[in-house]
Tab-separated table of C-alpha atoms in Angstrom:
chain	number	residue	atom	x	y	z
H	7	ASP	CA	-8.842	-2.099	-18.739
H	8	ALA	CA	-5.549	-0.049	-17.974
H	9	GLY	CA	-4.403	-0.219	-14.886
H	10	VAL	CA	-3.271	3.056	-12.527
H	11	ILE	CA	-0.750	5.025	-14.614
H	12	GLN	CA	2.140	6.941	-12.738
H	13	SER	CA	4.752	9.188	-14.284
H	14	PRO	CA	7.866	9.208	-14.566
H	15	ARG	CA	9.426	5.696	-13.427
H	16	HIS	CA	12.060	7.595	-12.440
H	17	GLU	CA	12.898	10.767	-11.026
H	18	VAL	CA	16.378	11.791	-10.366
H	19	THR	CA	16.647	15.193	-9.516
H	20	GLU	CA	19.067	17.740	-7.122
H	21	MET	CA	17.605	19.164	-3.313
H	22	GLY	CA	15.906	22.231	-4.072
H	23	GLN	CA	14.337	21.733	-7.293
H	24	GLU	CA	10.971	20.852	-7.301
H	25	VAL	CA	9.657	17.559	-8.378
H	26	THR	CA	6.127	16.839	-9.888
H	27	LEU	CA	4.672	13.084	-9.872
H	28	ARG	CA	1.985	12.651	-11.773
H	29	CYS	CA	-1.090	9.327	-11.504
H	30	LYS	CA	-3.966	8.516	-13.762
H	31	PRO	CA	-6.720	6.161	-12.135
H	32	ILE	CA	-8.316	3.569	-13.091
H	33	SER	CA	-11.508	4.751	-15.097
H	34	GLY	CA	-14.255	4.578	-12.729
H	35	HIS	CA	-12.349	4.643	-9.583
H	36	ASN	CA	-13.572	7.446	-7.152
H	37	SER	CA	-10.693	7.190	-4.480
H	38	LEU	CA	-7.137	8.054	-5.258
H	39	PHE	CA	-4.187	7.461	-2.963
H	40	TRP	CA	-1.431	8.640	-2.731
H	41	TYR	CA	1.281	6.727	-0.601
H	42	ARG	CA	5.168	7.056	-0.106
H	43	GLN	CA	7.557	4.291	0.575
H	44	THR	CA	10.646	3.579	2.548
H	45	MET	CA	12.627	0.555	3.941
H	46	MET	CA	12.478	2.338	6.977
H	47	ARG	CA	9.036	3.083	7.263
H	48	GLY	CA	7.358	1.435	4.976
H	49	LEU	CA	4.174	2.503	2.786
H	50	GLU	CA	2.868	5.828	4.448
H	51	LEU	CA	-0.452	7.195	3.236
H	52	LEU	CA	0.001	11.085	2.260
H	53	ILE	CA	-2.969	11.852	1.156
H	54	TYR	CA	-6.397	10.709	-0.338
H	55	PHE	CA	-8.642	12.240	-2.283
H	56	ASN	CA	-13.429	10.975	-2.723
H	57	ASN	CA	-14.455	12.549	-5.721
H	58	ASN	CA	-12.019	14.820	-6.566
H	59	VAL	CA	-11.305	16.560	-3.334
H	60	PRO	CA	-9.270	16.308	-0.103
H	61	ILE	CA	-10.747	14.157	2.984
H	62	ASP	CA	-7.304	13.099	4.587
H	63	ASP	CA	-3.985	15.255	4.108
H	64	SER	CA	-2.427	15.085	7.664
H	65	GLY	CA	-0.066	12.077	6.294
H	66	MET	CA	1.722	15.223	4.017
H	67	PRO	CA	5.173	15.332	5.797
H	68	GLU	CA	5.314	19.276	5.155
H	69	ASP	CA	4.222	22.240	3.031
H	70	ARG	CA	7.073	20.859	0.611
H	71	PHE	CA	4.720	18.048	-0.222
H	72	SER	CA	1.491	19.331	-1.565
H	73	ALA	CA	-1.365	17.716	-3.767
H	74	LYS	CA	-4.031	18.487	-6.475
H	75	MET	CA	-6.759	16.658	-8.219
H	76	PRO	CA	-8.184	18.580	-10.693
H	77	ASN	CA	-10.364	16.092	-12.929
H	78	ALA	CA	-11.907	12.258	-11.959
H	79	SER	CA	-8.518	10.518	-14.122
H	80	PHE	CA	-5.991	13.035	-12.953
H	81	SER	CA	-3.797	13.779	-9.601
H	82	THR	CA	0.115	15.368	-9.499
H	83	LEU	CA	2.198	15.389	-5.809
H	84	LYS	CA	4.544	17.392	-6.080
H	85	ILE	CA	7.079	18.194	-4.051
H	86	GLN	CA	8.840	22.269	-3.650
H	87	PRO	CA	11.575	22.523	-2.600
H	88	SER	CA	12.741	19.001	-2.950
H	89	GLU	CA	15.861	17.053	-0.453
H	90	PRO	CA	18.118	14.375	-0.277
H	91	ARG	CA	15.292	12.605	2.485
H	92	ASP	CA	11.937	13.203	0.314
H	93	SER	CA	14.145	9.826	-1.493
H	94	ALA	CA	11.725	7.032	-2.214
H	95	VAL	CA	8.875	5.259	-3.834
H	96	TYR	CA	5.571	6.718	-4.716
H	97	PHE	CA	2.935	5.116	-5.302
H	98	CYS	CA	-0.739	6.260	-6.416
H	99	ALA	CA	-3.574	3.571	-5.903
H	100	SER	CA	-7.303	3.825	-7.360
H	101	SER	CA	-10.401	2.951	-5.420
H	102	LEU	CA	-14.075	2.806	-5.646
H	103	VAL	CA	-15.418	4.797	-2.422
H	104	GLY	CA	-15.796	2.091	0.099
H	105	GLY	CA	-14.322	-1.148	-2.566
H	106	GLN	CA	-12.058	-3.556	-1.867
H	107	GLY	CA	-8.870	-2.607	-2.123
H	108	TYR	CA	-6.656	-0.663	-4.322
H	109	ASN	CA	-4.402	-1.263	-7.513
H	110	PHE	CA	-1.704	0.201	-7.116
H	111	GLY	CA	0.594	1.905	-9.609
H	112	ASN	CA	4.187	1.211	-10.807
H	113	GLY	CA	5.533	3.997	-8.449
H	114	THR	CA	7.283	6.363	-9.174
H	115	ARG	CA	10.844	6.136	-8.115
H	116	LEU	CA	12.744	9.631	-6.715
H	117	THR	CA	16.006	9.914	-5.713
H	118	VAL	CA	16.991	13.790	-4.351
H	119	THR	CA	20.675	14.308	-4.249
D	14	GLN	CA	-2.163	6.460	15.611
D	15	LYS	CA	-3.566	3.351	14.016
D	16	GLU	CA	-0.844	0.626	13.811
D	17	VAL	CA	-0.695	-2.312	12.015
D	18	GLU	CA	2.399	-4.885	12.976
D	19	GLN	CA	4.028	-7.966	11.050
D	20	ASN	CA	6.611	-9.475	11.989
D	21	SER	CA	9.633	-8.084	9.457
D	22	GLY	CA	10.930	-11.878	9.151
D	23	PRO	CA	12.573	-12.872	6.761
D	24	LEU	CA	10.166	-15.918	6.841
D	25	SER	CA	12.194	-19.486	5.162
D	26	VAL	CA	9.994	-22.120	4.613
D	27	PRO	CA	10.999	-24.961	2.319
D	28	GLU	CA	9.432	-25.534	-1.463
D	29	GLY	CA	5.651	-27.303	-0.476
D	30	ALA	CA	5.860	-26.454	3.230
D	31	ILE	CA	2.782	-24.087	4.757
D	32	ALA	CA	4.063	-20.690	4.671
D	33	SER	CA	2.055	-18.841	8.275
D	34	LEU	CA	2.365	-14.576	8.124
D	35	ASN	CA	0.404	-12.827	11.016
D	36	CYS	CA	-0.622	-9.453	11.318
D	37	THR	CA	-2.454	-7.544	14.413
D	38	TYR	CA	-3.845	-4.227	13.971
D	39	SER	CA	-4.594	-1.566	17.165
D	40	ASP	CA	-8.050	-0.269	15.994
D	41	ARG	CA	-10.783	-2.229	17.167
D	42	GLY	CA	-12.982	-0.854	14.794
D	43	SER	CA	-11.240	-2.088	11.865
D	44	GLN	CA	-14.014	-3.666	9.358
D	45	SER	CA	-11.910	-4.535	6.326
D	46	PHE	CA	-9.026	-6.557	5.881
D	47	PHE	CA	-6.710	-6.678	3.039
D	48	TRP	CA	-3.191	-9.362	1.865
D	49	TYR	CA	-1.220	-7.882	-0.531
D	50	ARG	CA	2.102	-9.477	-1.956
D	51	GLN	CA	4.801	-7.126	-3.258
D	52	TYR	CA	7.308	-8.465	-5.280
D	53	SER	CA	10.912	-6.647	-5.226
D	54	GLY	CA	10.977	-3.358	-7.080
D	55	LYS	CA	7.535	-3.877	-8.219
D	56	SER	CA	4.102	-2.530	-6.848
D	57	PRO	CA	2.124	-3.588	-4.358
D	58	GLU	CA	-0.584	-6.383	-5.384
D	59	LEU	CA	-3.509	-7.460	-3.891
D	60	ILE	CA	-4.301	-11.163	-2.963
D	61	MET	CA	-6.739	-11.990	0.067
D	62	SER	CA	-9.493	-9.676	1.471
D	63	ILE	CA	-11.821	-10.739	4.640
D	64	TYR	CA	-14.461	-9.095	6.177
D	65	SER	CA	-15.818	-11.476	9.061
D	66	ASN	CA	-14.247	-13.685	11.429
D	67	GLY	CA	-13.206	-16.710	10.602
D	68	ASP	CA	-11.543	-18.166	7.860
D	69	LYS	CA	-11.534	-17.656	3.352
D	70	GLU	CA	-10.090	-19.798	1.343
D	71	ASP	CA	-8.938	-18.742	-2.202
D	72	GLY	CA	-6.781	-21.334	-4.057
D	73	ARG	CA	-3.619	-22.022	-2.064
D	74	PHE	CA	-4.492	-18.477	-0.222
D	75	THR	CA	-6.711	-18.760	3.023
D	76	ALA	CA	-6.813	-15.800	5.362
D	77	GLN	CA	-7.949	-15.804	9.121
D	78	LEU	CA	-9.441	-12.986	10.833
D	79	ASN	CA	-10.020	-12.882	14.470
D	80	LYS	CA	-11.623	-8.875	15.655
D	81	ALA	CA	-11.282	-10.212	19.283
D	82	SER	CA	-7.964	-10.869	19.219
D	83	GLN	CA	-7.111	-8.221	16.182
D	84	TYR	CA	-5.207	-10.485	15.176
D	85	VAL	CA	-5.093	-11.429	10.725
D	86	SER	CA	-2.970	-14.233	9.041
D	87	LEU	CA	-2.634	-15.916	5.721
D	88	LEU	CA	-1.976	-19.211	5.256
D	89	ILE	CA	0.003	-20.510	2.056
D	90	ARG	CA	0.150	-24.200	1.519
D	91	ASP	CA	2.130	-26.230	-0.874
D	92	SER	CA	4.476	-22.774	-1.066
D	93	GLN	CA	6.839	-22.063	-4.279
D	94	PRO	CA	9.160	-20.690	-5.284
D	95	SER	CA	7.079	-18.025	-7.059
D	96	ASP	CA	5.909	-17.353	-4.106
D	97	SER	CA	9.084	-15.863	-2.894
D	98	ALA	CA	7.360	-11.748	-2.041
D	99	THR	CA	7.053	-8.898	1.162
D	100	TYR	CA	3.263	-9.398	2.220
D	101	LEU	CA	1.929	-6.710	3.546
D	102	CYS	CA	-1.237	-6.458	5.726
D	103	ALA	CA	-3.377	-3.608	4.906
D	104	VAL	CA	-6.195	-2.572	7.510
D	105	SER	CA	-9.531	-0.322	6.890
D	106	SER	CA	-11.794	1.717	9.776
D	107	GLY	CA	-14.384	1.034	6.717
D	108	GLY	CA	-17.702	3.389	6.329
D	109	SER	CA	-16.792	5.737	3.324
D	110	ASN	CA	-13.837	7.594	3.541
D	111	TYR	CA	-12.158	4.698	4.021
D	112	LYS	CA	-8.023	4.251	3.987
D	113	LEU	CA	-5.957	1.689	4.677
D	114	THR	CA	-3.347	1.389	6.496
D	115	PHE	CA	-0.467	-1.099	5.746
D	116	GLY	CA	2.385	-2.507	8.062
D	117	LYS	CA	5.334	-2.985	6.944
D	118	GLY	CA	5.278	-5.881	5.733
D	119	THR	CA	7.426	-10.019	5.740
D	120	LEU	CA	9.886	-11.152	3.659
D	121	LEU	CA	9.445	-14.851	2.803
D	122	THR	CA	11.376	-16.541	1.128
D	123	VAL	CA	10.059	-20.491	-0.617
D	124	ASN	CA	13.559	-22.839	-0.846
D	125	PRO	CA	13.455	-25.099	-3.733
């Protein structure tokens, strides 16, 4: 079975540019989560979806961040405009609602210069 | 703010020893508890889950849960150099809209 697939693996961009991160969850999983990981703050939940519906976006740091899940097999996290402090590893994870833990994608390492 | 606390380490143990990793959480309503292992530059990988008080064993790993003390631990027996990684504790409040809150992790180093 294919796991959670994220793209791109690495993204380097300049401050002010738009960044779009992509995620394909495991087929059949109906919960999808976006996390950000930094050394200082660890893994922080940004937003999560159940059955394609955003349930909790309280972790989204600012209006510059937005996330969509147009169908069960695809989600995007967009940062516009990007800033150097957005540099982090962004993970997407999926699970069954009420399931036993998450499956994480390989992450996108974002560097904003 | 629901919090999950872990000693950041590093925790250093010799090969063959028992490594003990600890985690406390603030939300008394938490129902599900997980341990993830994360190698440097990789994504977190689920290694143990526990839902009720007591011990749960899986191979060399034992998870322990004490809800009254809001405490979760992970024991790794016969530690191997390949166990060297960061171990993340994660806690869920349960229900149909569950989400995991992660601790910052404990870095474990197993010395040959």
